[in-house]
Amino acid sequence: MKREKYFMFFLVAFVLSAVAIAYPTKKASAHNFDSQLIAESSLLTGLAPGAVFPFIDTTPYNIAQAHIAISDSTSDCHPGAAPPDNIKILVGQAGVALVSVMDRTTNTGISTTPSQCVFHVTINVGQAGVPATVTDIVVLNGGSSALTGINTVTASATVRVDNSASVSQHHGQGVSARVGD
């Protein structure tokens, strides 16, 4: 009889452990949403004039914040002196609204190669002209020839992974009229 009690105790403990493992508790989050950090980097050599490169697309999830750095030519590589000559970084939703986020304020003055400069920008969704919904970070060659220099783009982004039902997507409808900004 004692053996049967131990067996039943062990069986109940095993079942309770299995149930506890099968149903984990909700993850703790400081912002009341689950998020994921992503980072990407790419060389842009050969990007044709007027061509767009969909660098990061988090559809159907929203980007909450991103930091983007590019290297491009400029007429003056002193902090705040001039915007990038060729590369435009656009953020928003493809086919809905994309806005340019690189300008003279993003010129960091970092350069080791003549006519090349590093530009940095941090975007916060819904602030400083950034759309309230951002799912795409797009690179546009706004120059008159293909990129041939050491042109790079690097970005890290915090992506909300709990909002898939709330995002309405219209991809495949082209780039908005704001591309040339």
Coordinates of N, CA and C in Angstrom, one line a residue:
M1 N 0.8 -1.2 0.0 CA 0.0 0.0 0.0 C 0.9 1.3 0.0
K2 N 2.0 1.2 0.8 CA 2.8 2.4 0.8 C 3.4 2.7 -0.6
R3 N 3.8 1.6 -1.3 CA 4.3 1.8 -2.6 C 3.4 2.5 -3.5
E4 N 2.1 2.2 -3.5 CA 1.1 2.8 -4.3 C 0.9 4.2 -4.0
K5 N 1.0 4.6 -2.7 CA 0.9 6.0 -2.3 C 2.1 6.8 -2.9
Y6 N 3.3 6.3 -2.8 CA 4.4 7.0 -3.4 C 4.3 7.1 -5.0
F7 N 3.8 6.0 -5.6 CA 3.6 6.1 -7.0 C 2.6 7.1 -7.4
M8 N 1.4 7.2 -6.7 CA 0.4 8.2 -6.9 C 1.0 9.6 -6.7
F9 N 1.7 9.8 -5.6 CA 2.4 11.1 -5.3 C 3.3 11.5 -6.5
F10 N 4.1 10.6 -6.9 CA 5.0 10.9 -8.0 C 4.3 11.2 -9.3
L11 N 3.2 10.4 -9.6 CA 2.4 10.7 -10.8 C 1.7 12.0 -10.8
V12 N 1.2 12.4 -9.6 CA 0.5 13.8 -9.5 C 1.6 14.9 -9.7
A13 N 2.7 14.7 -9.0 CA 3.8 15.7 -9.2 C 4.3 15.8 -10.6
F14 N 4.4 14.7 -11.3 CA 4.8 14.7 -12.7 C 3.8 15.4 -13.6
V15 N 2.5 15.1 -13.4 CA 1.4 15.8 -14.2 C 1.4 17.3 -13.9
L16 N 1.5 17.7 -12.7 CA 1.5 19.1 -12.3 C 2.7 19.8 -13.0
S17 N 3.9 19.2 -12.9 CA 5.1 19.7 -13.6 C 4.9 19.9 -15.1
A18 N 4.3 18.9 -15.7 CA 4.1 18.9 -17.1 C 3.1 20.1 -17.5
V19 N 2.1 20.2 -16.7 CA 1.1 21.3 -16.9 C 1.8 22.7 -16.7
A20 N 2.6 22.8 -15.7 CA 3.3 24.1 -15.5 C 4.3 24.4 -16.6
I21 N 4.9 23.4 -17.2 CA 5.8 23.7 -18.3 C 5.0 24.0 -19.6
A22 N 3.9 23.3 -19.8 CA 3.1 23.6 -21.0 C 2.4 24.9 -21.1
Y23 N 2.2 25.5 -19.9 CA 1.5 26.8 -19.9 C 2.4 27.8 -19.1
P24 N 3.4 28.4 -19.8 CA 4.3 29.4 -19.2 C 3.5 30.6 -18.9
T25 N 4.0 31.4 -17.9 CA 3.4 32.6 -17.5 C 3.8 33.7 -18.6
K26 N 3.0 34.8 -18.6 CA 3.3 35.9 -19.6 C 4.6 36.5 -19.3
K27 N 5.3 36.9 -20.4 CA 6.6 37.5 -20.2 C 6.4 38.9 -19.6
A28 N 7.4 39.3 -18.8 CA 7.4 40.6 -18.2 C 7.8 41.6 -19.2
S29 N 7.2 42.8 -19.2 CA 7.6 43.8 -20.2 C 7.5 45.2 -19.5
A30 N 8.5 46.0 -19.6 CA 8.5 47.3 -19.0 C 7.6 48.3 -19.7
H31 N 7.2 48.0 -21.0 CA 6.4 48.9 -21.8 C 5.0 48.3 -22.1
N32 N 4.6 47.2 -21.5 CA 3.3 46.6 -21.7 C 3.2 46.1 -23.1
F33 N 4.3 45.9 -23.8 CA 4.2 45.2 -25.1 C 5.5 44.4 -25.3
D34 N 5.3 43.3 -26.0 CA 6.5 42.5 -26.3 C 7.2 43.1 -27.5
S35 N 8.6 43.1 -27.4 CA 9.4 43.7 -28.4 C 10.6 42.9 -28.7
Q36 N 11.1 43.1 -29.9 CA 12.3 42.4 -30.4 C 13.2 43.4 -31.0
L37 N 14.5 43.3 -30.7 CA 15.5 44.2 -31.3 C 16.1 43.5 -32.5
I38 N 16.1 44.2 -33.6 CA 16.7 43.7 -34.8 C 17.8 44.6 -35.3
A39 N 18.8 44.1 -36.0 CA 19.9 44.9 -36.5 C 20.3 44.3 -37.9
E40 N 20.5 45.2 -38.8 CA 20.9 44.9 -40.2 C 22.0 45.8 -40.7
S41 N 22.8 45.4 -41.6 CA 23.8 46.2 -42.3 C 24.0 45.7 -43.7
S42 N 24.2 46.7 -44.6 CA 24.4 46.3 -46.0 C 25.3 47.3 -46.7
L43 N 26.0 46.8 -47.7 CA 26.7 47.6 -48.7 C 25.7 48.0 -49.8
L44 N 25.8 49.2 -50.3 CA 24.9 49.7 -51.3 C 25.4 49.8 -52.7
T45 N 26.6 49.3 -52.9 CA 27.3 49.4 -54.2 C 26.4 48.8 -55.3
G46 N 26.2 49.6 -56.4 CA 25.4 49.2 -57.5 C 24.0 49.6 -57.5
L47 N 23.5 50.2 -56.4 CA 22.1 50.6 -56.4 C 21.9 51.7 -57.4
A48 N 21.0 51.4 -58.4 CA 20.8 52.3 -59.5 C 20.2 53.6 -59.2
P49 N 20.4 54.7 -60.0 CA 19.8 56.0 -59.7 C 18.3 55.9 -59.6
G50 N 17.7 56.4 -58.6 CA 16.3 56.4 -58.5 C 15.7 55.1 -57.9
A51 N 16.6 54.1 -57.7 CA 16.2 52.8 -57.2 C 16.0 52.8 -55.7
V52 N 15.0 52.0 -55.2 CA 14.8 51.9 -53.8 C 15.2 50.5 -53.3
F53 N 15.7 50.4 -52.1 CA 16.1 49.2 -51.5 C 15.3 49.0 -50.2
P54 N 14.4 48.0 -50.2 CA 13.6 47.8 -49.0 C 14.5 47.2 -47.9
F55 N 15.2 48.0 -47.1 CA 16.3 47.6 -46.2 C 15.7 46.8 -45.1
I56 N 14.7 47.3 -44.4 CA 14.0 46.6 -43.3 C 12.5 46.7 -43.5
D57 N 11.9 45.5 -43.4 CA 10.4 45.5 -43.5 C 9.9 44.6 -42.4
T58 N 9.2 45.1 -41.4 CA 8.8 44.4 -40.3 C 7.3 44.0 -40.4
T59 N 6.7 44.2 -41.5 CA 5.3 43.9 -41.7 C 5.0 42.5 -41.2
P60 N 4.0 42.3 -40.4 CA 2.9 43.2 -40.0 C 3.1 43.9 -38.7
Y61 N 4.4 43.9 -38.2 CA 4.7 44.5 -36.9 C 5.2 45.9 -37.1
N62 N 5.0 46.7 -36.0 CA 5.5 48.1 -36.1 C 6.8 48.3 -35.4
I63 N 7.6 49.2 -36.0 CA 8.8 49.7 -35.4 C 8.5 50.8 -34.4
A64 N 9.0 50.7 -33.2 CA 8.8 51.7 -32.2 C 9.8 52.8 -32.2
Q65 N 11.1 52.3 -32.4 CA 12.2 53.2 -32.5 C 13.3 52.6 -33.3
A66 N 14.1 53.4 -34.0 CA 15.2 52.9 -34.8 C 16.4 53.8 -34.8
H67 N 17.6 53.3 -34.9 CA 18.8 54.1 -35.1 C 19.4 53.7 -36.5
I68 N 19.6 54.7 -37.3 CA 20.1 54.4 -38.7 C 21.4 55.2 -38.9
A69 N 22.4 54.5 -39.5 CA 23.6 55.2 -39.9 C 23.9 54.8 -41.3
I70 N 24.4 55.8 -42.1 CA 24.8 55.6 -43.5 C 26.1 56.3 -43.7
S71 N 26.8 55.8 -44.8 CA 27.9 56.5 -45.2 C 27.6 56.9 -46.7
D72 N 27.9 58.2 -47.0 CA 27.6 58.7 -48.3 C 28.5 59.9 -48.6
S73 N 28.6 60.4 -49.8 CA 29.3 61.6 -50.1 C 28.6 62.8 -49.7
T74 N 29.3 63.9 -49.5 CA 28.7 65.2 -49.2 C 29.7 66.2 -49.6
S75 N 29.3 67.4 -49.8 CA 30.2 68.5 -50.1 C 31.0 69.0 -49.0
D76 N 30.5 68.8 -47.7 CA 31.2 69.3 -46.5 C 30.9 68.3 -45.4
C77 N 31.9 67.7 -44.8 CA 31.7 66.7 -43.8 C 32.0 67.2 -42.4
H78 N 31.5 68.4 -42.1 CA 31.6 68.9 -40.7 C 30.2 68.7 -40.1
P79 N 30.2 68.5 -38.8 CA 28.9 68.2 -38.1 C 27.9 69.3 -38.5
G80 N 26.7 68.8 -39.0 CA 25.6 69.7 -39.3 C 25.8 70.5 -40.6
A81 N 26.8 70.2 -41.4 CA 27.2 71.0 -42.6 C 26.3 70.7 -43.8
A82 N 26.1 69.5 -44.2 CA 25.4 69.2 -45.4 C 24.7 67.8 -45.3
P83 N 23.6 67.7 -45.9 CA 22.9 66.3 -45.9 C 23.6 65.4 -46.9
P84 N 23.3 64.1 -46.9 CA 23.9 63.2 -47.8 C 23.6 63.6 -49.2
D85 N 24.6 63.4 -50.2 CA 24.4 63.7 -51.6 C 23.5 62.8 -52.3
N86 N 23.7 61.5 -52.1 CA 22.9 60.5 -52.9 C 21.9 59.7 -52.1
I87 N 22.2 59.3 -51.0 CA 21.4 58.3 -50.2 C 20.3 59.1 -49.4
K88 N 19.1 58.6 -49.6 CA 18.0 59.1 -48.8 C 17.4 57.9 -48.0
I89 N 17.2 58.1 -46.7 CA 16.6 57.1 -45.9 C 15.1 57.5 -45.7
L90 N 14.2 56.6 -46.0 CA 12.8 56.8 -45.9 C 12.2 55.9 -44.9
V91 N 11.3 56.4 -44.0 CA 10.7 55.5 -43.1 C 9.1 55.7 -43.1
G92 N 8.4 54.7 -42.8 CA 7.0 54.7 -42.8 C 6.4 53.4 -43.2
Q93 N 5.3 53.4 -44.0 CA 4.8 52.2 -44.6 C 4.9 52.3 -46.1
A94 N 5.4 51.3 -46.7 CA 5.5 51.2 -48.2 C 4.1 51.2 -48.8
G95 N 3.9 52.1 -49.7 CA 2.6 52.2 -50.4 C 1.7 53.1 -49.7
V96 N 2.0 53.6 -48.5 CA 1.1 54.4 -47.7 C 1.8 55.8 -47.6
A97 N 2.9 55.9 -46.8 CA 3.6 57.2 -46.6 C 5.0 56.9 -46.1
L98 N 6.0 57.3 -46.9 CA 7.4 57.2 -46.5 C 7.9 58.7 -46.4
V99 N 8.7 59.0 -45.4 CA 9.3 60.3 -45.2 C 10.8 60.2 -45.1
S100 N 11.5 61.2 -45.6 CA 12.9 61.2 -45.5 C 13.3 61.7 -44.1
V101 N 14.4 61.0 -43.6 CA 14.8 61.3 -42.2 C 16.3 61.8 -42.1
M102 N 17.0 61.8 -43.2 CA 18.4 62.3 -43.2 C 18.4 63.7 -43.8
D103 N 19.1 64.6 -43.0 CA 19.3 66.0 -43.4 C 20.6 66.5 -42.8
R104 N 20.8 67.8 -42.9 CA 22.0 68.3 -42.4 C 22.2 68.1 -40.9
T105 N 21.1 67.9 -40.1 CA 21.3 67.7 -38.7 C 21.8 66.3 -38.4
T106 N 21.8 65.4 -39.4 CA 22.3 64.0 -39.1 C 23.7 63.8 -39.5
N107 N 24.4 64.9 -40.0 CA 25.8 64.8 -40.4 C 26.6 64.8 -39.1
T108 N 27.3 63.7 -38.9 CA 28.1 63.6 -37.7 C 29.5 64.2 -37.8
G109 N 30.0 64.4 -39.0 CA 31.3 64.9 -39.2 C 32.4 63.9 -39.1
I110 N 32.0 62.6 -39.1 CA 33.0 61.5 -39.1 C 33.4 61.1 -40.5
S111 N 34.7 61.2 -40.8 CA 35.1 60.9 -42.1 C 36.6 60.5 -42.1
T112 N 37.0 59.4 -42.8 CA 38.4 59.1 -43.0 C 38.7 59.0 -44.4
T113 N 37.7 59.1 -45.3 CA 37.9 59.1 -46.7 C 37.4 60.4 -47.3
P114 N 38.2 61.1 -48.2 CA 37.7 62.3 -48.8 C 36.3 62.1 -49.5
S115 N 35.4 63.0 -49.3 CA 34.1 63.0 -49.9 C 33.2 62.0 -49.3
Q116 N 33.6 61.3 -48.3 CA 32.7 60.3 -47.6 C 32.4 60.8 -46.2
C117 N 31.2 60.6 -45.7 CA 30.8 61.1 -44.4 C 29.8 60.1 -43.8
V118 N 29.8 60.1 -42.5 CA 28.9 59.2 -41.8 C 27.7 60.1 -41.2
F119 N 26.5 59.6 -41.4 CA 25.3 60.3 -41.0 C 24.6 59.3 -40.0
H120 N 24.0 59.9 -38.9 CA 23.3 59.1 -37.9 C 22.0 59.8 -37.6
V121 N 20.9 59.0 -37.4 CA 19.6 59.5 -37.0 C 18.9 58.5 -36.2
T122 N 18.3 58.9 -35.1 CA 17.4 58.0 -34.3 C 16.0 58.5 -34.5
I123 N 15.1 57.6 -34.9 CA 13.7 57.9 -35.1 C 12.9 57.4 -34.0
N124 N 11.9 58.1 -33.6 CA 10.9 57.7 -32.6 C 9.5 57.9 -33.3
V125 N 8.8 56.8 -33.4 CA 7.5 56.8 -34.2 C 6.6 57.9 -33.6
G126 N 6.0 58.6 -34.6 CA 5.1 59.7 -34.2 C 5.7 61.0 -33.7
Q127 N 7.0 61.1 -33.8 CA 7.7 62.3 -33.3 C 8.6 62.9 -34.5
A128 N 8.7 64.2 -34.5 CA 9.6 64.9 -35.4 C 9.4 64.6 -36.8
G129 N 8.1 64.5 -37.2 CA 7.8 64.3 -38.6 C 7.8 62.8 -39.0
V130 N 8.1 61.9 -38.1 CA 8.1 60.5 -38.4 C 6.6 60.0 -38.3
P131 N 6.1 59.2 -39.3 CA 4.7 58.8 -39.2 C 4.4 58.0 -37.9
A132 N 3.2 57.9 -37.6 CA 2.7 57.1 -36.4 C 2.9 55.6 -36.6
T133 N 2.9 55.2 -37.8 CA 3.1 53.8 -38.1 C 4.3 53.6 -39.0
V134 N 5.3 52.9 -38.5 CA 6.5 52.6 -39.3 C 6.7 51.1 -39.3
T135 N 6.7 50.6 -40.5 CA 7.0 49.1 -40.7 C 8.2 49.0 -41.7
D136 N 8.6 50.1 -42.3 CA 9.6 50.0 -43.4 C 10.7 51.0 -43.2
I137 N 12.0 50.6 -43.4 CA 13.1 51.5 -43.6 C 13.6 51.2 -45.0
V138 N 13.6 52.2 -45.8 CA 13.9 52.1 -47.2 C 15.1 53.0 -47.6
V139 N 16.0 52.5 -48.4 CA 17.1 53.3 -48.9 C 16.8 53.7 -50.4
L140 N 16.9 55.0 -50.7 CA 16.7 55.5 -52.0 C 18.0 56.1 -52.5
N141 N 18.4 55.7 -53.8 CA 19.5 56.4 -54.4 C 18.9 57.6 -55.1
G142 N 19.1 58.8 -54.5 CA 18.6 60.0 -55.1 C 19.6 60.7 -56.0
G143 N 20.7 60.0 -56.3 CA 21.7 60.6 -57.1 C 21.4 60.3 -58.6
S144 N 22.3 60.8 -59.5 CA 22.1 60.6 -60.9 C 22.8 59.4 -61.5
S145 N 23.6 58.7 -60.7 CA 24.3 57.5 -61.2 C 24.2 56.4 -60.1
A146 N 24.6 55.2 -60.5 CA 24.6 54.0 -59.6 C 25.7 54.3 -58.5
L147 N 25.4 53.8 -57.3 CA 26.3 54.0 -56.2 C 27.6 53.1 -56.4
T148 N 28.8 53.8 -56.4 CA 30.0 53.0 -56.6 C 31.0 53.2 -55.5
G149 N 30.8 54.1 -54.6 CA 31.7 54.3 -53.5 C 31.5 53.3 -52.4
I150 N 32.0 53.6 -51.2 CA 31.8 52.8 -50.0 C 30.6 53.3 -49.3
N151 N 29.4 53.0 -49.9 CA 28.1 53.4 -49.3 C 27.6 52.3 -48.5
T152 N 27.2 52.6 -47.3 CA 26.7 51.5 -46.4 C 25.5 52.0 -45.6
V153 N 24.7 51.1 -45.2 CA 23.6 51.4 -44.3 C 23.6 50.4 -43.2
T154 N 23.3 50.9 -42.0 CA 23.2 50.0 -40.8 C 22.1 50.6 -40.0
A155 N 21.3 49.6 -39.4 CA 20.2 50.1 -38.6 C 19.9 49.0 -37.5
S156 N 19.4 49.6 -36.4 CA 18.9 48.7 -35.3 C 17.5 49.3 -35.0
A157 N 16.6 48.4 -34.7 CA 15.2 48.8 -34.5 C 14.6 48.0 -33.4
T158 N 13.7 48.6 -32.6 CA 12.9 47.9 -31.6 C 11.6 47.7 -32.3
V159 N 11.2 46.5 -32.4 CA 9.9 46.1 -33.1 C 8.9 45.6 -32.1
R160 N 7.7 46.2 -32.2 CA 6.6 45.7 -31.4 C 6.1 44.4 -32.0
V161 N 6.0 43.3 -31.3 CA 5.5 42.1 -31.9 C 4.2 41.7 -31.4
D162 N 3.4 42.6 -30.8 CA 2.1 42.3 -30.3 C 1.0 43.0 -31.0
N163 N 1.3 43.7 -32.2 CA 0.3 44.5 -32.8 C -0.1 44.1 -34.2
S164 N 0.0 42.8 -34.5 CA -0.2 42.4 -35.9 C -1.6 42.6 -36.4
A165 N -2.6 42.5 -35.5 CA -4.0 42.7 -35.9 C -4.3 44.2 -36.1
S166 N -3.6 45.1 -35.5 CA -3.9 46.5 -35.6 C -3.2 47.3 -36.8
V167 N -2.4 46.6 -37.5 CA -1.7 47.2 -38.6 C -2.4 46.9 -40.0
S168 N -2.7 47.9 -40.7 CA -3.3 47.7 -42.0 C -2.2 48.0 -43.1
Q169 N -2.0 47.0 -43.9 CA -0.9 47.1 -44.8 C -1.4 47.3 -46.2
H170 N -0.6 48.0 -47.0 CA -1.0 48.3 -48.4 C 0.3 48.2 -49.3
H171 N 1.1 47.2 -49.0 CA 2.3 47.0 -49.8 C 2.0 46.7 -51.2
G172 N 2.9 47.0 -52.1 CA 2.8 46.7 -53.5 C 2.1 47.8 -54.2
Q173 N 1.8 48.9 -53.6 CA 1.1 50.0 -54.3 C 2.1 51.2 -54.7
G174 N 3.4 50.9 -54.6 CA 4.3 52.0 -55.0 C 4.8 52.8 -53.8
V175 N 5.8 53.7 -54.1 CA 6.3 54.5 -53.1 C 5.6 55.8 -53.1
S176 N 5.4 56.4 -51.9 CA 4.5 57.6 -51.8 C 5.2 58.8 -52.6
A177 N 4.4 59.9 -52.7 CA 4.9 61.1 -53.4 C 6.0 61.8 -52.6
R178 N 6.2 61.4 -51.3 CA 7.1 62.1 -50.5 C 8.6 61.6 -50.7
V179 N 8.7 60.6 -51.6 CA 10.0 60.0 -51.8 C 11.1 61.0 -52.1
G180 N 10.9 62.0 -52.9 CA 11.9 62.9 -53.3 C 12.3 63.9 -52.2
D181 N 11.7 63.9 -51.1 CA 12.0 64.9 -50.0 C 13.4 64.8 -49.6

